[in-house]
CSV table of C-alpha atoms in Angstrom, one decimal:
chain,number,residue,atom,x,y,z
A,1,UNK,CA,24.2,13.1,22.3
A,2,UNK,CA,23.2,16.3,20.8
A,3,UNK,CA,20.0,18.2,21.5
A,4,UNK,CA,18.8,17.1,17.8
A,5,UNK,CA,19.6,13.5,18.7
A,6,UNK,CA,17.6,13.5,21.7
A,7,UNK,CA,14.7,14.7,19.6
A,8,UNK,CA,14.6,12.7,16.7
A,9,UNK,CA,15.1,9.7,19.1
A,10,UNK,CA,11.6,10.8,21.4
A,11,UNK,CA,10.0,11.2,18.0
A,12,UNK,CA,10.5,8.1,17.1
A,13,UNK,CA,9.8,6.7,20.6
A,14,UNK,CA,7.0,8.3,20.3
A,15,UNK,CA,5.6,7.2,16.5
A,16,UNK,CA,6.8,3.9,17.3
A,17,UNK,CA,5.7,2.8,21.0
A,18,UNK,CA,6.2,-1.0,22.4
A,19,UNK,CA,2.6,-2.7,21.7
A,20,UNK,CA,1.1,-4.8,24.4
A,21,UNK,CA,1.7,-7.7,22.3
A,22,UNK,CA,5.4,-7.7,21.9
A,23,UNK,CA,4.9,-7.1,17.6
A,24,UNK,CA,7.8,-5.2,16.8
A,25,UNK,CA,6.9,-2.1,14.7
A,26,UNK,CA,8.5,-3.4,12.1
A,27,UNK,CA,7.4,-6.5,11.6
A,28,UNK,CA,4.0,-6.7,8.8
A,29,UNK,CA,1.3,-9.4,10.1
A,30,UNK,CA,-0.4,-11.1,7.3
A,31,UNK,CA,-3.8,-12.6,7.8
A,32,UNK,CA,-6.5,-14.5,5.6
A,33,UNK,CA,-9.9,-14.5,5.5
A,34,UNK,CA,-12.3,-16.9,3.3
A,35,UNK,CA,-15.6,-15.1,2.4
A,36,UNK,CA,-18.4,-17.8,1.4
A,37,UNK,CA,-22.1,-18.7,1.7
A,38,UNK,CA,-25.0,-18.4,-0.5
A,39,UNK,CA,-24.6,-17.6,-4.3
A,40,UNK,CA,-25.2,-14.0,-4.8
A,41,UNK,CA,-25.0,-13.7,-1.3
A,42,UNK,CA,-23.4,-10.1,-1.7
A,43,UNK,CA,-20.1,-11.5,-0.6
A,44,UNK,CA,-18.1,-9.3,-3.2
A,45,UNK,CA,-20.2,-6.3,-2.2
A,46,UNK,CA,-18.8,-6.8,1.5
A,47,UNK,CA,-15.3,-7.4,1.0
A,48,UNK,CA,-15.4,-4.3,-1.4
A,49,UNK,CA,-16.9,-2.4,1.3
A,50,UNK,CA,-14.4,-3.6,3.9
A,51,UNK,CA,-11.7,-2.8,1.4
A,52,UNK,CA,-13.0,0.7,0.7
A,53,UNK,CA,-13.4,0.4,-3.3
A,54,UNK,CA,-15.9,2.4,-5.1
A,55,UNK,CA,-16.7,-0.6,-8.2
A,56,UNK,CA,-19.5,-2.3,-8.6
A,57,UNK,CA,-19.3,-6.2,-7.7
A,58,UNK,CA,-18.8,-8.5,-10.6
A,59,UNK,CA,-20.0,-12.5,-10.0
A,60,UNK,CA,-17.6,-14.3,-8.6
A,61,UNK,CA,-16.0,-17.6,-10.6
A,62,UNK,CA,-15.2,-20.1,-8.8
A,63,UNK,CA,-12.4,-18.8,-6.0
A,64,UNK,CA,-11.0,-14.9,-6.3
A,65,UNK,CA,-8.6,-13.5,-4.3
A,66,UNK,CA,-7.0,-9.5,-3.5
A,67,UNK,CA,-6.1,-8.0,-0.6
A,68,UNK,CA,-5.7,-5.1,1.7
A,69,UNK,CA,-3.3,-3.5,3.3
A,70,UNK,CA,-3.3,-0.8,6.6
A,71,UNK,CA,-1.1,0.8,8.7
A,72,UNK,CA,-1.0,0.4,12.2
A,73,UNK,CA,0.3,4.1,12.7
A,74,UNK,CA,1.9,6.7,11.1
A,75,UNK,CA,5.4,5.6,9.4
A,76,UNK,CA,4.8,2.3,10.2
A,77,UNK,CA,5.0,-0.7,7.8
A,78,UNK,CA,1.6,-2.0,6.1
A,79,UNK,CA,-0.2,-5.3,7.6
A,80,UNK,CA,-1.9,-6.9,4.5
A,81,UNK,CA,-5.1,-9.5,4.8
A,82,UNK,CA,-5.6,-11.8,2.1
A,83,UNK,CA,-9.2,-12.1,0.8
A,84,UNK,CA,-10.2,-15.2,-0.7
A,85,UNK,CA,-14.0,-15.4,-1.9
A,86,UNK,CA,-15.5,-18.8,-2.8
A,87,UNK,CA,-18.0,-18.2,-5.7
A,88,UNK,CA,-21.4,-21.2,-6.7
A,89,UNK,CA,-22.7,-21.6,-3.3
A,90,UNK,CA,-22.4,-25.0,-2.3
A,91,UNK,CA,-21.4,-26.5,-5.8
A,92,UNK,CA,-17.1,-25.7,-5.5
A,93,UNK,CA,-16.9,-26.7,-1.6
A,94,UNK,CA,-13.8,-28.6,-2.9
A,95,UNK,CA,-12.1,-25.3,-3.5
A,96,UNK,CA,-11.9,-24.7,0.4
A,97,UNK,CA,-8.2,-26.4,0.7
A,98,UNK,CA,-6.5,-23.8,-1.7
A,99,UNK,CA,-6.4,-20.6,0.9
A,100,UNK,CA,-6.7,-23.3,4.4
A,101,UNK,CA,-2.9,-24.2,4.4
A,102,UNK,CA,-1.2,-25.5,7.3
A,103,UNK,CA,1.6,-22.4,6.8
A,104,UNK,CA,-1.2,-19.9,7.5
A,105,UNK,CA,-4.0,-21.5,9.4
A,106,UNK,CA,-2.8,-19.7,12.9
A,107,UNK,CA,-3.8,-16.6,10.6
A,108,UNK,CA,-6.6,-17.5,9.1
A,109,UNK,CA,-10.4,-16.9,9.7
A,110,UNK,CA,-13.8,-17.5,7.7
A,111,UNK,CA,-16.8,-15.1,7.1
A,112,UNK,CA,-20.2,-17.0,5.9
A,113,UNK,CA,-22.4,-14.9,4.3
A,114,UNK,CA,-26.3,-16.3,4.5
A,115,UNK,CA,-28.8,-14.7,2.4
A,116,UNK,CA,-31.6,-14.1,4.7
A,117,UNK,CA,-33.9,-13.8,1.9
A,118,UNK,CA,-33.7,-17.3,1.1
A,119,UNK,CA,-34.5,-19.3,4.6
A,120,UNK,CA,-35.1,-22.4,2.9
A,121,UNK,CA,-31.5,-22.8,1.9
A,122,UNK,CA,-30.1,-21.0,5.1
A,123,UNK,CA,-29.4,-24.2,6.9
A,124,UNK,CA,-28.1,-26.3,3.9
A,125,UNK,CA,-25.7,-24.0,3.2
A,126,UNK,CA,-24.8,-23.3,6.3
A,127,UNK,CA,-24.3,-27.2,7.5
A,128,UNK,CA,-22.2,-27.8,4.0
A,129,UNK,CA,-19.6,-25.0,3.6
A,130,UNK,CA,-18.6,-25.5,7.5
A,131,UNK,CA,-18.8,-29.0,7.7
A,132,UNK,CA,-16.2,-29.1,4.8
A,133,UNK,CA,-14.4,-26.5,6.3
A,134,UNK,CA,-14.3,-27.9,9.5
A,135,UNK,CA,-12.9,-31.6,8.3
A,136,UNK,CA,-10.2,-29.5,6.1
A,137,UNK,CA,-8.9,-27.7,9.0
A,138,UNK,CA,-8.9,-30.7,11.2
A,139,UNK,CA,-6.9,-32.7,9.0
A,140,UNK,CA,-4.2,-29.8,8.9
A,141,UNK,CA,-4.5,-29.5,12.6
A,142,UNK,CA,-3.6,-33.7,13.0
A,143,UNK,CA,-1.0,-32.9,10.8
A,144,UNK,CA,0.7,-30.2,13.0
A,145,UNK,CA,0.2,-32.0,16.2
A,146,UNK,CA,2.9,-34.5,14.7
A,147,UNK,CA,5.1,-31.8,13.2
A,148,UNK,CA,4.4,-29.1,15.7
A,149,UNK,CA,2.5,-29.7,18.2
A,150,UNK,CA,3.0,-26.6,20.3
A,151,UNK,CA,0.7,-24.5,17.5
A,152,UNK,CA,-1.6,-27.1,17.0
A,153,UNK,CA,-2.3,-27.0,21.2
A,154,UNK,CA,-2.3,-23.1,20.4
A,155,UNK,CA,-4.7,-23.2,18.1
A,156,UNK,CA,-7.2,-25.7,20.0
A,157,UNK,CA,-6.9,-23.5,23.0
A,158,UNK,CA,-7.8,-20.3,20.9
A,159,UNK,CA,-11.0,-21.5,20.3
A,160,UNK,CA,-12.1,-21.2,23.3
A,161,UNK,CA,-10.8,-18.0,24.1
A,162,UNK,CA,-14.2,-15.9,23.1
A,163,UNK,CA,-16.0,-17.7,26.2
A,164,UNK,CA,-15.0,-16.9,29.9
A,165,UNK,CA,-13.7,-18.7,32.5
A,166,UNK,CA,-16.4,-20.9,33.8
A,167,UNK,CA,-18.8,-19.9,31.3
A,168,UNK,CA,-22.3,-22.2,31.9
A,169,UNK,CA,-22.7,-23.1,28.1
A,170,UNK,CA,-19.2,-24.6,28.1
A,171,UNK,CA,-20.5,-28.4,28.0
A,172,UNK,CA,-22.8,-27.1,25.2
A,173,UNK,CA,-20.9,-25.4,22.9
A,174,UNK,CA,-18.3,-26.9,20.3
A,175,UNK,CA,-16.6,-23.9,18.9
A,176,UNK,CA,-14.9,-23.4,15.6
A,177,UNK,CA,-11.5,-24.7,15.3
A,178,UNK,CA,-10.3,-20.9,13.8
A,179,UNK,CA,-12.2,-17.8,14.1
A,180,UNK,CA,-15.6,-17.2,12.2
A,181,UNK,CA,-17.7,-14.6,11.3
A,182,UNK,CA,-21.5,-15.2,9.9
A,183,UNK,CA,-23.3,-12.4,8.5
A,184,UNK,CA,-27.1,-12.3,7.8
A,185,UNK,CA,-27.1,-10.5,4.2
A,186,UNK,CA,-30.7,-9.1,2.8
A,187,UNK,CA,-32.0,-7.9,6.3
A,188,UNK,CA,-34.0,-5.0,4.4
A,189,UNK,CA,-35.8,-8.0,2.8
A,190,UNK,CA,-35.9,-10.3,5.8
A,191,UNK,CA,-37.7,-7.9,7.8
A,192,UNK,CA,-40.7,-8.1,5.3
A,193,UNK,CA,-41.1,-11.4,7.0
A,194,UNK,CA,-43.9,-12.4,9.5
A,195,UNK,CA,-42.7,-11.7,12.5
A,196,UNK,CA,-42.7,-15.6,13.8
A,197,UNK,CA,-40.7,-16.2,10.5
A,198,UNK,CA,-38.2,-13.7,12.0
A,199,UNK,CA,-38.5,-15.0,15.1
A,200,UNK,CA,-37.7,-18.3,14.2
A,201,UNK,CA,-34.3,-17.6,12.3
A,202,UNK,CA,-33.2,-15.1,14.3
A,203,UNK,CA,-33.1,-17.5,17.4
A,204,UNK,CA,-31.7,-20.1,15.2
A,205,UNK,CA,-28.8,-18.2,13.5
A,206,UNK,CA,-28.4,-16.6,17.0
A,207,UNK,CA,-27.9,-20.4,18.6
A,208,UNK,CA,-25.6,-21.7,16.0
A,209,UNK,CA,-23.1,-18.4,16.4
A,210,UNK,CA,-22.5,-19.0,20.2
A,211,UNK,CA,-22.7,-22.7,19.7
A,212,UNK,CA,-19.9,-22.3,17.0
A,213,UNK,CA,-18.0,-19.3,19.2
A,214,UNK,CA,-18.9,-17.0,16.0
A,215,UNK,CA,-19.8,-13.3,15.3
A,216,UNK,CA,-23.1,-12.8,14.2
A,217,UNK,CA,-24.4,-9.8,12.3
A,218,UNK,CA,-27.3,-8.9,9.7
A,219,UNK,CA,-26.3,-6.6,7.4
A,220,UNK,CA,-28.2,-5.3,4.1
A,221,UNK,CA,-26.8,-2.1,1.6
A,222,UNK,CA,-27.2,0.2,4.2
A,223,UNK,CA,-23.5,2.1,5.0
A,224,UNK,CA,-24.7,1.7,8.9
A,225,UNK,CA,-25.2,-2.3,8.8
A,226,UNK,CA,-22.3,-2.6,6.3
A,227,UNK,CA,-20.0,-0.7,8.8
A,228,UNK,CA,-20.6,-2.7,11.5
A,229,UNK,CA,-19.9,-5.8,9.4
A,230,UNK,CA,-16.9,-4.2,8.3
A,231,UNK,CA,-15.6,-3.5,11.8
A,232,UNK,CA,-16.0,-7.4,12.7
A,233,UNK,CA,-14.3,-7.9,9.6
A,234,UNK,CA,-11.8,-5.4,10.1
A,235,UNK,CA,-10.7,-7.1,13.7
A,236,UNK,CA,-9.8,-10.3,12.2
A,237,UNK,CA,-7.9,-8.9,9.3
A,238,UNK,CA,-6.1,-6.3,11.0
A,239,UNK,CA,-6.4,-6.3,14.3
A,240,UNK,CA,-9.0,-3.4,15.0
A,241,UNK,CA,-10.2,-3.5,18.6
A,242,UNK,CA,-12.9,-5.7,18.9
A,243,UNK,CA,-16.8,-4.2,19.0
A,244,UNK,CA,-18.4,-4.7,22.5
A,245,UNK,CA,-21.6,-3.6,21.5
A,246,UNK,CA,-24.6,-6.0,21.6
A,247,UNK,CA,-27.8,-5.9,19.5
A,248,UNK,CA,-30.2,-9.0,20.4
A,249,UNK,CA,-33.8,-7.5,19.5
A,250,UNK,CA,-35.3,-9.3,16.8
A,251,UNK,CA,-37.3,-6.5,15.7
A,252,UNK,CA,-33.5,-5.0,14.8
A,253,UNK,CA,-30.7,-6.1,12.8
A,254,UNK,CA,-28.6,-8.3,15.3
A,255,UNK,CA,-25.3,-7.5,16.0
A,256,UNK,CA,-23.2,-10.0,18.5
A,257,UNK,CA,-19.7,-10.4,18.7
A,258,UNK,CA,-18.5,-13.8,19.5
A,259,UNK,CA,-18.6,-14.7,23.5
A,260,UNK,CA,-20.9,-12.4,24.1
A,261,UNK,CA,-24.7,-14.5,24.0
A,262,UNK,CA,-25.5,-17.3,25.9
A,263,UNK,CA,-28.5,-19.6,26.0
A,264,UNK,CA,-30.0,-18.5,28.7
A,265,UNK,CA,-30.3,-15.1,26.4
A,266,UNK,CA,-31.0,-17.0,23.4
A,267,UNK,CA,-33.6,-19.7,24.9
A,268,UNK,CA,-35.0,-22.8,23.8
A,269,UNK,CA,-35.8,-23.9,20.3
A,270,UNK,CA,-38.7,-22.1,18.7
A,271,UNK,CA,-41.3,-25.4,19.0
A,272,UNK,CA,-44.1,-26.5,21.3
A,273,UNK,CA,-43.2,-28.9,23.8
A,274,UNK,CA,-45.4,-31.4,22.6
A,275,UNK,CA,-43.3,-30.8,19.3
A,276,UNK,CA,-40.1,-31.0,20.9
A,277,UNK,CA,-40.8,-34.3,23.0
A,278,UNK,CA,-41.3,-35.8,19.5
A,279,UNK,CA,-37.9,-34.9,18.0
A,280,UNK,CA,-35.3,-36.9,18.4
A,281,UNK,CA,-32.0,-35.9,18.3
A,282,UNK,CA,-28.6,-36.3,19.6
A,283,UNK,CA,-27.2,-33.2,20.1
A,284,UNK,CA,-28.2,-29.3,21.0
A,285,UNK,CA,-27.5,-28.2,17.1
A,286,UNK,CA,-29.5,-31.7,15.6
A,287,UNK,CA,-32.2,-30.2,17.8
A,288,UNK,CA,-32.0,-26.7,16.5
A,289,UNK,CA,-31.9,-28.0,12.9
A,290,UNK,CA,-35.5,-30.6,13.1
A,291,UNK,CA,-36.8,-27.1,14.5
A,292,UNK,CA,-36.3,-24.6,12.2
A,293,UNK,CA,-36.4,-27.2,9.1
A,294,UNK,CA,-40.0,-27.7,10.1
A,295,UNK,CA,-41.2,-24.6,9.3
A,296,UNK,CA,-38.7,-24.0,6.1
A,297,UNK,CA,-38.0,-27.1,4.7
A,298,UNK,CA,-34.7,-27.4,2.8
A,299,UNK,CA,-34.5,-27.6,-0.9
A,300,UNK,CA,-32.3,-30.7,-2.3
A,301,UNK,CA,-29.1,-31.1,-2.7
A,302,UNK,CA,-29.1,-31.2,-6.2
A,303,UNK,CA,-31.4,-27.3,-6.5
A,304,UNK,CA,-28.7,-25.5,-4.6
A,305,UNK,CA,-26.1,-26.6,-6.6
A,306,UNK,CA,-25.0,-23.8,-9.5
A,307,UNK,CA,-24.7,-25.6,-12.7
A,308,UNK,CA,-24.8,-22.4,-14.9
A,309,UNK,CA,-21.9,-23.2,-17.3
A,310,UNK,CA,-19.2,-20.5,-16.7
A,311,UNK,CA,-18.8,-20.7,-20.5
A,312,UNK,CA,-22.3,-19.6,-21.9
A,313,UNK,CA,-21.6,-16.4,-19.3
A,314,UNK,CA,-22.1,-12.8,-22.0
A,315,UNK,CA,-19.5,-11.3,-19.5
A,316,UNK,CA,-16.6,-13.5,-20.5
A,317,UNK,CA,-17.9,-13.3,-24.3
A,318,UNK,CA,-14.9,-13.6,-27.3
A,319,UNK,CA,-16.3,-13.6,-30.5
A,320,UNK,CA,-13.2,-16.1,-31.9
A,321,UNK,CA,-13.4,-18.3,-29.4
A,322,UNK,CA,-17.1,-18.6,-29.0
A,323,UNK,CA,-17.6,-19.7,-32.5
A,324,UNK,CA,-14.7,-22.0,-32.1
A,325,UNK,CA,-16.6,-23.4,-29.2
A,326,UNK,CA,-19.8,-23.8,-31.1
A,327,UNK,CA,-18.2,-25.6,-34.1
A,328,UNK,CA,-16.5,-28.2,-31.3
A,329,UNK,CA,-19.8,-28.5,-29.6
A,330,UNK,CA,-21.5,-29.3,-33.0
A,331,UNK,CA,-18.8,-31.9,-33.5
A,332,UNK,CA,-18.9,-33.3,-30.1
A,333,UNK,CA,-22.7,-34.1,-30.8
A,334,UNK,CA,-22.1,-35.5,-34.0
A,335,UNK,CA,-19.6,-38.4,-32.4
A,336,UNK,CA,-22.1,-39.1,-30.0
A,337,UNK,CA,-24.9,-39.9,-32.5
A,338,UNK,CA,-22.4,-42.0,-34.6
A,339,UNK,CA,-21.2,-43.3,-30.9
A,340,UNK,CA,-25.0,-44.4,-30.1
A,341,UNK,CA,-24.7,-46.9,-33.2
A,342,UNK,CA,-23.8,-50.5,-33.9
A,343,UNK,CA,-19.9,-50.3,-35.2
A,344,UNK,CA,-20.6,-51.4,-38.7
A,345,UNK,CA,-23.2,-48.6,-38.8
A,346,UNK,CA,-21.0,-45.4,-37.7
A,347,UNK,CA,-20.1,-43.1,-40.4
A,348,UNK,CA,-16.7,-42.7,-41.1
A,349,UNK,CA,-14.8,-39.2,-43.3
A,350,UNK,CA,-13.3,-40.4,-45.9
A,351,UNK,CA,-10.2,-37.7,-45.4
C-alpha cells in the first residue's frame, strides 16, 4: 500500500470505530416511541422539543406520527425514531395497536405524559392507557413465543434489566413488558399545590415508576425540565447514554431514571395506619391507588372521555364542505322526526 492508502484507511478507522455493541456503522437502527396521556397534556410540545422544531403545537387528532433522525458520528448513516402521538386522552385507547406491531415491538417504547395539574384524573388515566397497552403487547408477545420464541424470552428478560441483581423490591415489582417513560407535565402549576397535596402525588407517581421499571420526570415549559425530559427521551430513540442523575426532593421537580429508586427510598403509602389497616387490597399498586384516590377522587369514566366532535373544530374549517355538512345534518334531523312517527303518518316527497 501507498502512504495515501494507509491514511485514508486510519481515517476511516478512525471515523468509523467498532462499537461495543457489535452495530456495524453502517447499519441505521430504527426505534418507536408512542407519546400519550392526558388530553392537552403538552405531548406535542415535548416531542417538538425532543425533535428540535421551532412551531408551535397544533391539537393532536386522533393518532399522528413524524420522525427523527441523528447521526451517531460524523459520515455515518442516520438512525431514525418513529414518533407516534395518541391524541383524546382516554377516549381513542383503541388506537394503541396501529404503531405496537409484533415487527417492531423489540424497538419500541412508550412515554405517558400526566398533567400534574389535574390530580383527579392522574390515576384514571394512568391505569387506562397502560392497562390497554399492556394487554396489546402481551397478546403480540404470546404470539411470538409460538413463532419465535427466542425474542419473545428476549424481550421478557429485558424487562428486568433496569433492576440489579438481587435487588430487594424484586418480589414487588412487575415491570413493563417494553421500556416506559412517565413524565409529570405542568410542574410550574403543581408546585402551587399544598405541600401534602405534593407530597402525596409525588410518592405516588414515584411508586408506580419503580413498580412499573419506568423513568420518571416532571417537566413544565422550562428549557431546563424539558431538557432533561428530552435526554430520557433521547436514550430510547437513539441510543444517547443513559442519565445517572437522581432528583428525589419533593420540594424539586423529580427526575429518576428507571432502576434507580427503591421502596425503601420511596416509603409507605401516604395514609395513617389506622387508615391503612382499613383498606383492603390485593396487591402493593391496589394499595397505592385506595390511597391516593382518597384524597383526589377520580372523575368518571364518561367526564374524561373527549367527545368534542373533530368536525365542529374552526381549525379544520372549509367553507364548501361545511355548508354541505350543515344541509345533510338538517336532513338527517328531518328523517328522524318523520322516523319517530306511525308509518302511515311519515311524510313522503313527492319527486
Amino acid at each position: 500500500d501507498t502512504l495515501w492508502d494507509l491514511a485514508i484507511a486510519e481515517v476511516e478507522k478512525r471515523e468509523n470505530p467498532d462499537d461495543d455493541d457489535d452495530v456495524k456503522p453502517e447499519e441505521v437502527w430504527e426505534r418507536s416511541i408512542l407519546f400519550m396521556g392526558n388530553k392537552n397534556g403538552g405531548k406535542t410540545t415535548i416531542i417538538l422539543r425532543c425533535l428540535e422544531r421551532e412551531e408551535s403545537p397544533k391539537p393532536t387528532l386522533a393518532l399522528e406520527y413524524t420522525f427523527g433522525r441523528r447521526a451517531r458520528r460524523h459520515n455515518s448513516p442516520k438512525d431514525v425514531a418513529h414518533f407516534w402521538e395518541l391524541g383524546g386522552g382516554t377516549s381513542l385507547m383503541e388506537l394503541i395497536r396501529i404503531p405496537i406491531t409484533v415487527h417492531n415491538i423489540r424497538s419500541f417504547a412508550v412515554v405517558l405524559v400526566l398533567d400534574l395539574s389535574k390530580p383527579n384524573e392522574l390515576w384514571s388515566t394512568m391505569e387506562s392507557l397502560l392497562q390497554v397497552t399492556r394487554n396489546h403487547v402481551n397478546k403480540i408477545l404470546t404470539k411470538l413465543e409460538k413463532t419465535n420464541p427466542e425474542v419473545a424470552a428476549e424481550i421478557k428478560q429485558r424487562m428486568w434489566n433496569n433492576l440489579q441483581r438481587d435487588h430487594p423490591d424484586s418480589a414487588l415489582v412487575d415491570p413493563f413488558p417494553i421500556p416506559l417513560v412517565i413524565i409529570g407535565s405542568k410542574c410550574d402549576i403543581f408546585h402551587e399545590f399544598d405541600s401534602e397535596m405534593r407530597k402525596i402525588i409525588s410518592k405516588t407517581l414515584r411508586f408506580v415508576s419503580h413498580y412499573y421499571g419506568a423513568s420518571l420526570v416532571f417537566t413544565s415549559k422550562s428549557e431546563a425540565l424539558l431538557l432533561k425530559a428530552r435526554a430520557l427521551i433521547n436514550h430510547l430513540a437513539f441510543g444517547y447514554d443513559k442519565s445517572k442523575s437522581v432528583s428525589v426532593d419533593p420540594s424539586k421537580p423529580l427526575f429518576i431514571p428507571a432502576g434507580l429508586d427503591s421502596m425503601s427510598q420511596i416509603g409507605p403509602p401516604p395514609a395513617s395506619d389506622s387508615d391503612l389497616g382499613k383498606m383492603r387490597a390485593n396487591t402493593p399498586l391496589e394499595l397505592w391507588k385506595k390511597v391516593f384516590e382518597k384524597t383526589f377522587p377520580p372523575k368518571s369514566f364518561s367526564d374524561l372521555q373527549d367527545t368534542k366532535d373533530p368536525a365542529q373544530d374552526s381549525q379544520y374549517a372549509e367553507y364548501e364542505v361545511d355548508v354541505m355538512r350543515a344541509q345533510k345534518n338538517q336532513e338527517l334531523e328531518q328523517y328522524k322526526r318523520n322516523a319517530s312517527k306511525s308509518w302511515k303518518e311519515m311524510d313522503f316527497d313527492s319527486d
